[in-house]
XYZ file of C-alpha atoms in Angstrom:
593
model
C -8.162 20.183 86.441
C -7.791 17.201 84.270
C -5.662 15.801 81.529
C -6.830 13.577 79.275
C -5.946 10.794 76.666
C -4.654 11.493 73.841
C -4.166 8.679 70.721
C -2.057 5.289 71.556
C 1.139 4.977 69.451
C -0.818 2.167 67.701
C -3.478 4.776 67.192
C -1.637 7.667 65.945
C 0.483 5.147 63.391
C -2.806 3.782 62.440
C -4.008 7.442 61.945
C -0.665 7.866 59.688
C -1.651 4.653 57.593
C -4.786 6.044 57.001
C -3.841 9.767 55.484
C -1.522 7.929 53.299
C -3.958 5.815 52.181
C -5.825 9.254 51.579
C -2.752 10.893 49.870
C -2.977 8.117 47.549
C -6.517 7.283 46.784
C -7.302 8.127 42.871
C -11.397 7.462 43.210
C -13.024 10.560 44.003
C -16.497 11.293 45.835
C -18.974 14.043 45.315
C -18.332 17.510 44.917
C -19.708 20.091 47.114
C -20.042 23.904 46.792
C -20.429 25.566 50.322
C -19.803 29.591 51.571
C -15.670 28.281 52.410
C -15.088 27.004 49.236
C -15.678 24.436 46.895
C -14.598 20.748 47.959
C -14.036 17.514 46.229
C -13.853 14.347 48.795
C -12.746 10.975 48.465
C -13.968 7.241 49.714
C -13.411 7.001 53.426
C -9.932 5.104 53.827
C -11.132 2.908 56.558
C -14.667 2.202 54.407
C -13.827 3.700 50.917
C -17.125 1.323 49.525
C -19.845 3.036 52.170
C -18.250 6.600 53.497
C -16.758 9.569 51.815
C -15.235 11.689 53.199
C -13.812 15.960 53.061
C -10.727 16.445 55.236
C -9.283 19.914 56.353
C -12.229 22.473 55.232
C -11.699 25.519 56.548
C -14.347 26.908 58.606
C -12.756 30.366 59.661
C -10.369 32.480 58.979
C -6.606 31.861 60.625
C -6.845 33.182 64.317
C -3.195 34.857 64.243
C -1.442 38.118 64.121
C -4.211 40.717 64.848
C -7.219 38.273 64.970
C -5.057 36.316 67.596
C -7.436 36.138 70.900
C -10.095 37.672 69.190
C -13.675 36.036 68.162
C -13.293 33.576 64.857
C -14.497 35.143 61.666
C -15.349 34.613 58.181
C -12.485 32.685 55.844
C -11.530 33.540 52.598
C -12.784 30.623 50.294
C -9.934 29.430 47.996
C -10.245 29.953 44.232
C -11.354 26.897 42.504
C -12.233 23.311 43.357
C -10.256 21.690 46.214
C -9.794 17.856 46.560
C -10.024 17.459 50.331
C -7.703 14.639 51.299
C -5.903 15.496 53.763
C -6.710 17.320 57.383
C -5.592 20.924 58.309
C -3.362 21.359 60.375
C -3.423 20.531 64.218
C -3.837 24.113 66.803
C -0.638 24.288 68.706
C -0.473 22.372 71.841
C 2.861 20.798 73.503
C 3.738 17.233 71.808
C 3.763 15.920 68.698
C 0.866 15.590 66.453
C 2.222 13.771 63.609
C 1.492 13.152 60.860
C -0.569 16.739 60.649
C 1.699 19.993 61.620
C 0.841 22.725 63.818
C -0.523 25.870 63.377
C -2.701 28.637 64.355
C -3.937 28.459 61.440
C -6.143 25.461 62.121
C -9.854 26.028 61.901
C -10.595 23.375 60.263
C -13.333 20.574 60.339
C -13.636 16.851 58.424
C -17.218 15.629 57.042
C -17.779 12.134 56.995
C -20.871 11.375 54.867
C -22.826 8.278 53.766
C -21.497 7.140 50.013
C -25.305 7.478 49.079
C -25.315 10.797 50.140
C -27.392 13.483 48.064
C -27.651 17.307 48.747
C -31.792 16.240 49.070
C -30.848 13.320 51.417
C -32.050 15.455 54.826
C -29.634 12.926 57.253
C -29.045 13.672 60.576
C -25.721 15.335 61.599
C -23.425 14.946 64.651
C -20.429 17.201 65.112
C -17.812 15.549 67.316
C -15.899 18.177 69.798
C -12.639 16.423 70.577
C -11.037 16.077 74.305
C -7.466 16.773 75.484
C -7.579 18.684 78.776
C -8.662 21.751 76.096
C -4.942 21.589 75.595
C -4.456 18.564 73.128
C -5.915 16.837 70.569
C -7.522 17.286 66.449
C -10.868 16.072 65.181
C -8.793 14.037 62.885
C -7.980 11.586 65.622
C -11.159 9.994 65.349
C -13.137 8.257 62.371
C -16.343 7.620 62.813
C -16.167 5.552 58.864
C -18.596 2.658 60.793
C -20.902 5.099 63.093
C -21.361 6.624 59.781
C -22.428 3.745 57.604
C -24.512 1.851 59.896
C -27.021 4.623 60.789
C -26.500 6.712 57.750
C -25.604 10.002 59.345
C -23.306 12.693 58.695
C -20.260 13.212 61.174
C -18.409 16.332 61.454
C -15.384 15.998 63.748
C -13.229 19.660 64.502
C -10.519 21.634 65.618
C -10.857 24.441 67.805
C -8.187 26.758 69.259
C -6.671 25.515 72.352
C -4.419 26.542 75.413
C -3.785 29.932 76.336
C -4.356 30.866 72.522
C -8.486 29.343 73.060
C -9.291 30.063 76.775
C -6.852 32.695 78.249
C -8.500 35.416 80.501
C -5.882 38.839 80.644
C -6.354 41.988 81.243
C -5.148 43.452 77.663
C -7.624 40.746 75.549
C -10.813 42.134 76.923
C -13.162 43.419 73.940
C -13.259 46.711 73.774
C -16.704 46.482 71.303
C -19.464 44.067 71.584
C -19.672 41.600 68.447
C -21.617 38.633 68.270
C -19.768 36.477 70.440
C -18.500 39.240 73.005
C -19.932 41.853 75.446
C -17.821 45.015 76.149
C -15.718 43.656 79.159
C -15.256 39.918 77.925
C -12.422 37.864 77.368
C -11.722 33.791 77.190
C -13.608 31.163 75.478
C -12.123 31.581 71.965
C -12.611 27.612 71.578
C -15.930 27.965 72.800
C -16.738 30.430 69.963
C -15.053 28.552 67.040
C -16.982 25.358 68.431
C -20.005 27.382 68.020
C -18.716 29.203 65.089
C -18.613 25.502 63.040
C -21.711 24.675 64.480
C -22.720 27.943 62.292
C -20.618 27.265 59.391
C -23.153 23.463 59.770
C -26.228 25.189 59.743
C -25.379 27.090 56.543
C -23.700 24.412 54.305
C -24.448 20.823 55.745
C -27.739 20.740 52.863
C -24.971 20.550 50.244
C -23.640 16.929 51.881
C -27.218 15.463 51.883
C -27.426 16.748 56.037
C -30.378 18.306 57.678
C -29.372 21.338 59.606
C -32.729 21.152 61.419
C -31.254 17.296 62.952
C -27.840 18.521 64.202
C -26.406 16.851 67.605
C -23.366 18.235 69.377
C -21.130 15.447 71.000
C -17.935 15.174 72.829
C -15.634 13.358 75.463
C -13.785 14.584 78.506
C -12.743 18.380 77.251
C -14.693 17.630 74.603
C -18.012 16.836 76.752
C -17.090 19.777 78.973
C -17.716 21.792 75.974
C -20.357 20.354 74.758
C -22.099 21.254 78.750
C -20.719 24.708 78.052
C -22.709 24.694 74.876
C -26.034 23.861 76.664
C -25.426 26.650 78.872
C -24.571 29.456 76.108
C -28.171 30.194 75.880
C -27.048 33.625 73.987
C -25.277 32.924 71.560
C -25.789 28.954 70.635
C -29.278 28.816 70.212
C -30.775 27.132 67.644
C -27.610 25.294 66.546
C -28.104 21.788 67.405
C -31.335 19.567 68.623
C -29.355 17.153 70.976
C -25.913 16.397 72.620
C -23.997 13.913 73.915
C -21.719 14.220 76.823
C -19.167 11.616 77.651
C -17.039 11.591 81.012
C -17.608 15.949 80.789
C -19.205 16.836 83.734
C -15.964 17.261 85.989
C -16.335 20.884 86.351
C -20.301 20.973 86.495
C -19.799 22.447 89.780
C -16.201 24.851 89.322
C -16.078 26.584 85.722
C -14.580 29.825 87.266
C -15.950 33.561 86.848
C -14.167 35.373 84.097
C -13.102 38.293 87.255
C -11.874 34.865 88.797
C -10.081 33.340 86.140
C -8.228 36.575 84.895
C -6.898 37.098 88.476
C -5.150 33.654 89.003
C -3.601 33.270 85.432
C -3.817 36.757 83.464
C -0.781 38.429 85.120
C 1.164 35.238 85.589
C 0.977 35.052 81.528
C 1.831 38.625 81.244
C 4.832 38.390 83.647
C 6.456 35.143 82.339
C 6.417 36.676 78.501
C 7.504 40.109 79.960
C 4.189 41.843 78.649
C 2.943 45.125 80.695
C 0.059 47.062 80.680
C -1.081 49.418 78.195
C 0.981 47.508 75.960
C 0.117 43.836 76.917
C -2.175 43.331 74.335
C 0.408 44.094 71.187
C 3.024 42.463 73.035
C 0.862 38.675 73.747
C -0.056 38.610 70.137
C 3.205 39.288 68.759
C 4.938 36.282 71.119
C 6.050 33.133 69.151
C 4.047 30.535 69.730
C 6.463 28.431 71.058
C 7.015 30.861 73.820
C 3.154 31.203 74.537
C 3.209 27.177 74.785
C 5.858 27.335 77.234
C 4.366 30.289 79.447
C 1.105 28.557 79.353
C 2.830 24.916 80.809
C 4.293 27.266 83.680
C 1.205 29.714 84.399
C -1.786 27.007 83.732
C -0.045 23.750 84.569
C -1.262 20.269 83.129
C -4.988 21.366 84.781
C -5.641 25.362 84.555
C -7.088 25.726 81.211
C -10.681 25.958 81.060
C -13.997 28.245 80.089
C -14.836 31.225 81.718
C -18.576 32.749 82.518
C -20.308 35.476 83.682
C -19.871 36.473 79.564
C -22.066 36.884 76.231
C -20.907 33.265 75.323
C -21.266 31.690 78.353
C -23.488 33.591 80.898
C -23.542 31.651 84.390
C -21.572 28.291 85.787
C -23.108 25.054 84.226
C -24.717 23.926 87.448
C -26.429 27.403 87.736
C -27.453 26.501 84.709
C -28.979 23.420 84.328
C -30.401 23.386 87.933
C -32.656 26.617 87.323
C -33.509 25.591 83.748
C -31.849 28.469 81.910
C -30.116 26.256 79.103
C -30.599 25.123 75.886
C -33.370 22.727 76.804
C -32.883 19.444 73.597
C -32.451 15.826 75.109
C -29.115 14.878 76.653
C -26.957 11.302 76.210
C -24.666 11.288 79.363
C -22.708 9.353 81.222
C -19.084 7.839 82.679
C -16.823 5.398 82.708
C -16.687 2.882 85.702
C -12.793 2.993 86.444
C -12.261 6.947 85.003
C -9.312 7.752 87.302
C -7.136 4.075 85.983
C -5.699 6.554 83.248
C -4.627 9.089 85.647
C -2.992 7.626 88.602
C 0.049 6.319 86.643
C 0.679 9.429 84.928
C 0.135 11.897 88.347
C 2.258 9.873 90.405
C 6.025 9.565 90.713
C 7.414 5.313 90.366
C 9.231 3.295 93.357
C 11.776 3.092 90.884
C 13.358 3.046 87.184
C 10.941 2.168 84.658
C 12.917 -1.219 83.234
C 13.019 -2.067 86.959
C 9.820 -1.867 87.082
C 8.764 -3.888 84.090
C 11.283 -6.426 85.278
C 9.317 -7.068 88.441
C 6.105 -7.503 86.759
C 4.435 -3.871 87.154
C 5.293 -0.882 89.468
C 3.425 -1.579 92.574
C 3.675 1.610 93.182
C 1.526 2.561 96.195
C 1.425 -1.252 97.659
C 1.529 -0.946 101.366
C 3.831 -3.883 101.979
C 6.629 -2.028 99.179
C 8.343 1.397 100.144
C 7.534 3.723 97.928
C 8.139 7.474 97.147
C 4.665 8.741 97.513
C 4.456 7.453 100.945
C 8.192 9.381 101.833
C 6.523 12.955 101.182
C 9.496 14.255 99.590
C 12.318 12.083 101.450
C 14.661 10.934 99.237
C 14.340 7.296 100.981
C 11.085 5.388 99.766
C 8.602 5.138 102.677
C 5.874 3.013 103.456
C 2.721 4.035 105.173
C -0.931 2.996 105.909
C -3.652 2.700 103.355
C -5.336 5.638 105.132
C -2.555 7.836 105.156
C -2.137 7.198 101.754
C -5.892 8.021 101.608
C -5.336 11.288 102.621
C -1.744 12.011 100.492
C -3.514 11.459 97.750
C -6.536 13.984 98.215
C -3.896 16.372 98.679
C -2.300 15.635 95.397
C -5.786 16.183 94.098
C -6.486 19.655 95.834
C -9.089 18.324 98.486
C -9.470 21.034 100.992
C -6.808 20.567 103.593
C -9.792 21.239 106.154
C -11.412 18.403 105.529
C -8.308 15.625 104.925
C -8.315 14.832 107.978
C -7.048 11.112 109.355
C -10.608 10.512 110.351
C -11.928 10.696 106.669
C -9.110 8.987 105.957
C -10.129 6.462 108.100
C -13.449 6.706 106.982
C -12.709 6.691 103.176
C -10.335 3.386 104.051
C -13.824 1.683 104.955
C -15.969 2.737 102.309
C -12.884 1.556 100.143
C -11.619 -1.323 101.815
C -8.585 -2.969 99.752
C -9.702 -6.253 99.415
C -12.458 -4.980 96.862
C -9.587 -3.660 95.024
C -7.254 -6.656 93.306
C -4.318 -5.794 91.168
C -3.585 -8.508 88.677
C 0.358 -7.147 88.586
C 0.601 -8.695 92.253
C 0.698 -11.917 93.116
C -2.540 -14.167 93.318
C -4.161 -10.830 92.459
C -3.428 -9.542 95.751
C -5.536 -5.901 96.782
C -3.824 -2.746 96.364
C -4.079 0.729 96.992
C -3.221 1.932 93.884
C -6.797 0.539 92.609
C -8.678 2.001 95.432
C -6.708 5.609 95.064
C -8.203 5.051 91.180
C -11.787 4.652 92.168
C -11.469 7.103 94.880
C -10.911 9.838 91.872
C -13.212 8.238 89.524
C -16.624 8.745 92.052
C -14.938 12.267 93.596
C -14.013 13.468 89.887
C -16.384 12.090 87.773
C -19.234 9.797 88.697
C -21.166 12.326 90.889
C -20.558 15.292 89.169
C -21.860 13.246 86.011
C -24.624 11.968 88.253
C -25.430 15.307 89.448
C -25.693 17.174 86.125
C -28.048 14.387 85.234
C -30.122 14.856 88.259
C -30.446 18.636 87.239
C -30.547 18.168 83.088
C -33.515 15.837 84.234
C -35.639 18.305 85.495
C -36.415 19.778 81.972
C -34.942 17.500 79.444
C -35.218 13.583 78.350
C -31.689 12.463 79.573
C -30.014 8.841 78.865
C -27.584 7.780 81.503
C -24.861 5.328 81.099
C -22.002 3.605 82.968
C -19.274 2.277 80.597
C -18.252 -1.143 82.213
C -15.817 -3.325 80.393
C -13.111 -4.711 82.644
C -10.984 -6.082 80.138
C -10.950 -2.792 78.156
C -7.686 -2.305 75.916
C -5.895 0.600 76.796
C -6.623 3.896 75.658
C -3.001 5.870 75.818
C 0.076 3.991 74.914
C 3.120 5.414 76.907
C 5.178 2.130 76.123
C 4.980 -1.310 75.099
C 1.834 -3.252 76.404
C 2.912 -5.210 79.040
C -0.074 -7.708 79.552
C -3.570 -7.356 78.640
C -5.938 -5.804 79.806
C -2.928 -3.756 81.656
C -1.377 -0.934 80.004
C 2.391 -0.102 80.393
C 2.911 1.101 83.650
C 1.132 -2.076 85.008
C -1.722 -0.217 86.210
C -5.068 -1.878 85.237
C -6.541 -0.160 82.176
C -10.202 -1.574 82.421
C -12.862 0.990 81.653
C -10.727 3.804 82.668
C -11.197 7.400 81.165
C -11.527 7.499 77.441
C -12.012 3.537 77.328
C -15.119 3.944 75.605
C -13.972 5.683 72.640
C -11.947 2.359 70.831
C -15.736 1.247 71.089
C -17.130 4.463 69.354
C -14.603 5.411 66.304
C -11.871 3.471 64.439
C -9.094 3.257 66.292
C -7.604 -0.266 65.213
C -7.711 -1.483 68.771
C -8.530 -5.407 68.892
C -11.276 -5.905 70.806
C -12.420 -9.240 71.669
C -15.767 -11.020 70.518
C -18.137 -9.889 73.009
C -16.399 -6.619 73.048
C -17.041 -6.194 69.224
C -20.511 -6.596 70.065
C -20.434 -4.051 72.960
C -19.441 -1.795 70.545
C -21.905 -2.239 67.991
C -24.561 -1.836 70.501
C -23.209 1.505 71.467
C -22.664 3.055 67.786
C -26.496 2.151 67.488
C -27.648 3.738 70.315
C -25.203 6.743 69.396
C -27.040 6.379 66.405
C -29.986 6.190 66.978
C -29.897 9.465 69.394
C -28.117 11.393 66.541
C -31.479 10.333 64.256
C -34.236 10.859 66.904
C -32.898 11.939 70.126
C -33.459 8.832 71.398
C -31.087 5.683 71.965
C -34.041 3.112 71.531
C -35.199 4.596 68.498
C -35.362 3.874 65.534
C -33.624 0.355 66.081
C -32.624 -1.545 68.968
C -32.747 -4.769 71.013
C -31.831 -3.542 74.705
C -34.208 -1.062 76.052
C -32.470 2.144 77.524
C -34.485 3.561 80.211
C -34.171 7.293 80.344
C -32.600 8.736 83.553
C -35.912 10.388 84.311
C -36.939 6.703 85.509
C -35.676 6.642 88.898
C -32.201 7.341 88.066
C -31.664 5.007 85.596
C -28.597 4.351 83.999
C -27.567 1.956 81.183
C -24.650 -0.400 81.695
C -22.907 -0.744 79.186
C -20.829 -4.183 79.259
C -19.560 -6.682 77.174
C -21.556 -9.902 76.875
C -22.944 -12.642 77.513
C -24.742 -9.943 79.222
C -26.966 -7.384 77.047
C -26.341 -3.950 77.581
C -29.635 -2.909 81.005
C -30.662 -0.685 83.269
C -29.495 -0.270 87.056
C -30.671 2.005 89.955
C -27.924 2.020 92.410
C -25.265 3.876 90.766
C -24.999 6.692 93.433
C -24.454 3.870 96.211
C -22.154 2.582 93.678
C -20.022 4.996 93.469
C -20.442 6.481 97.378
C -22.048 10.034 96.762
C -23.535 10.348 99.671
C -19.897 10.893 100.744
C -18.259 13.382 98.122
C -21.902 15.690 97.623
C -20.943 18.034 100.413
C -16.923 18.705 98.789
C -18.664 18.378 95.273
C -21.719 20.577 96.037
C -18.960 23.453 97.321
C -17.178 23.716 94.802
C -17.729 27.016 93.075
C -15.435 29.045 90.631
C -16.879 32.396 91.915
């Protein structure tokens, strides 16, 4: 359903500063024998004094040719010792990824270690599962150098196959054999196995990098914390693999992960059709396509929004809210939570402009959906901007979003205009900070998309597990995605508020280079701590810590997390907050049967 941020130009030539640094460093770290290969790293470009680190070991074998759409498997490990300074490649996915390439041949994984490091050391272990929509994205966007250092823990950040080539359901893929991974009758969730399949590759050769395989925590934002919920529920074939996880802004499909039956029939004969595959020969014919032409068939079956897991399958046996509401998961504690503004990052890029881009930066931001300027949204496909009322606009917007037609109806539009009313909803790109839709639409998507599901696979995690809840809540944010030059903090590009919008919280979690102010600086060092911390004991509070985090067994409790003077505490009301009592009945019927 969702796309998701992916690095800021500043981020991504920050990124390229960094690997040359890499390319160039003579010092060398630690060497470490393991069942892929042997590995030499080097000090940690961003902390070369505290952190080494091992770019691009291979974890599996290259998923292409014949082992294209099929489970990951063992790698041949490369003769000799191999100085790991540089990432593998990126998976294929549309866009650059510079400065790694692209291949299939990309199952590869980073390991960020404390300097001190010994293979007796026994530190706890977090492996990072990128987001990107399952369609974008490396673990070598993010460095987790200070995470690292200041709790001495072990990060492992990944790739994992995506697009069609990770998660596509067709009739010709399904396994004909059962293996560990697949049942006789399964197909999809390739990424879902190589996640688990590094988790593996962890358990077996972490010892060697001074980790304890016993203290392993599985984390991840938007795709990447949808994965991480799809772990929890993979009670087959991810047991044992990790003691804790983290889930950041995932829980958007707790309530729609479709049925593999389900998922085959919308997209598996599209795919066939567009590459001119046919049965009994669709199989041969899928995995000898370029990959540029699977790319392209997979932007015209899927859309931005139509990748995703499958269940009702070995590796992932029943829908996530099935799942954690009857208990049958994997039952460790659970970090989660969302960001107060989520749907900021999407409403610019789902939208079409009033006008020209440099006409819009000329008049101070794009006003887009303003009720008092026409606007193109408003014309429903006239080619004469329109204007219309903030609840109609209500409503053309829930149908951009797929809300069921039966229910947008002009009374909840109405209705939803109430709940929402504009002048809660300033927009610093307008005069005197005059309300505007376009900052109501935002919130609108943020508590329909992502508060309540988040808040509902809490509710049900809760019921078995220790959970931590938390509201990221920094209205000054920087901007996560750079499309342009920064207009005017805290605004990105387009002029649309950034604030704590989806993905916000990251620049607070790894090295991204983003200038954040003093009280921000201190945000984030409270919230690599309590990352920390959970990664060393399952719990945020422990073993150091100022601000008590109440777990979300306490009444619902969530932590906000804001930048000071305020310290980081507890509130109550976040499903008033964010109107649930509204959105349960749509949320609660979803279902991807």
């Amino acid at each position: 359903m969702l796309s998701n941020a992916t690095l800021s130009r500043k981020a991504l030539l920050a990124l390229s500063a960094l690997f040359l640094a890499a390319a160039f460093t003579t010092a060398s770290a630690q060497t470490v024998v393991t069942d892929t290969g042997t590995f030499t790293g080097i000090p940690s470009p961003s902390d070369p004094t505290a952190v080494d680190v091992f770019f691009g070991i291979r974890y599996a074998a290259a998923p292409e040719g014949a082992a294209r759409w099929t489970p990951p498997q063992p790698p041949t490990p490369p003769a000799g010792t191999v100085l790991a300074d540089f990432p593998g490649p990126a998976c294929p996915q549309a866009g650059t990824t510079a400065p790694l390439p692209q291949s299939e041949d990309c199952l590869f994984l980073n390991v960020y270690v404390p300097a001190t490091s010994r293979p007796h050391s026994k530190l706890p272990v977090f492996l990072w599962i990128h987001g990107g929509a399952l369609v974008t994205g490396t673990g070598a966007d993010y460095d987790p150098s200070v995470m690292v250092a200041e709790n001495n823990i072990i990060v492992v950040t990944i790739n994992y196959r995506l697009g069609a080539l990770g998660w596509l359901v067709e009739p010709g893929l399904i396994a004909q054999t059962p293996s560990f991974f697949q049942n006789v009758g399964d197909a999809g969730n390739y990424g879902l196995m190589d996640q688990q399949f590094a988790l593996q590759w962890v358990q077996r050769n972490i010892a060697g990098f001074g980790g304890d395989a016993r203290k392993v925590t599985v984390g991840g934002e938007s795709a990447g914390g949808l994965s991480v919920s799809s772990n929890l529920a993979s009670t087959t074939t991810a047991k044992g693999l990790f003691r804790g996880a983290i889930v950041e802004s995932g829980a958007y499909m707790l309530h729609d992960v479709p049925s593999e039956v389900v998922y085959g029939a919308i997209f598996g004969a599209g795919f066939d059709a567009v590459l001119g595959c046919t049965q009994p020969n669709d199989a041969a014919c899928l995995r000898s396509a370029s990959v540029a032409n699977i790319l392209a068939a997979q932007g015209e079956v899927f859309g931005a929004n139509g990748i995703s897991p499958d269940f009702g399958t070995r590796v992932l046996p029943s829908g996530l809210q099935q799942a954690f509401s009857t208990g049958e998961f994997i039952r460790v504690p659970v970090l989660q939570g969302t960001n107060a503004n989520e749907g900021r990052l999407f409403e610019p890029l789902d939208f079409p402009f009033a006008s020209t881009f440099p006409n819009i930066l000329a008049a101070g931001g794009p006003a887009n959906f303003d009720l008092s300027n026409p606007n193109t949204f408003c014309a429903e496909g006239s080619s004469m901007p329109a204007v219309c009322t903030y609840p109609q606009e209500i409503n053309l917007f829930l149908g951009v979003i797929g809300f069921p037609a039966a229910e947008n109806t002009a009374a909840f539009g109405g209705l939803l205009a109430d709940e929402y009313p504009l002048a809660n909803f300033p927009d610093p790109f307008l005069p005197g900070n005059a309300p505007s839709s376009d900052e109501a639409l935002a919130q609108i998507f943020t508590d329909l998309v992502f508060a309540c599901n988040g808040s509902d696979s809490n509710i049900d995690l809760a019921r078995f597990v220790p959970v931590f809840g938390y509201e990221f809540n920094d209205p000054n944010a920087p901007p996560t995605v750079g499309f342009g030059t920064v207009v005017e903090p805290p605004n990105d590009a387009f002029g649309f508020p950034s604030a704590s919008e989806h993905a916000a919280e990251l620049q607070f979690l790894f090295n991204f280079g983003t200038p954040l102010s003093a009280d921000e600086q201190q945000l984030a060092g409270e919230m690599k701590t309590y990352w920390g911390n959970f990664v060393n004991s399952g719990d945020p509070n422990l073993p150091r810590h100022s601000s008590f985090w109440f777990p979300f067994n306490f009444f619902g409790s969530v932590q906000g997390l804001r930048p000071g003077p305020r310290v980081p505490d507890p509130f109550f009301n976040f499903r008033q907050e964010h109107f649930c009592r509204i959105w349960q009945p749509f949320i609660a019927a979803e279902t991807g049967e």
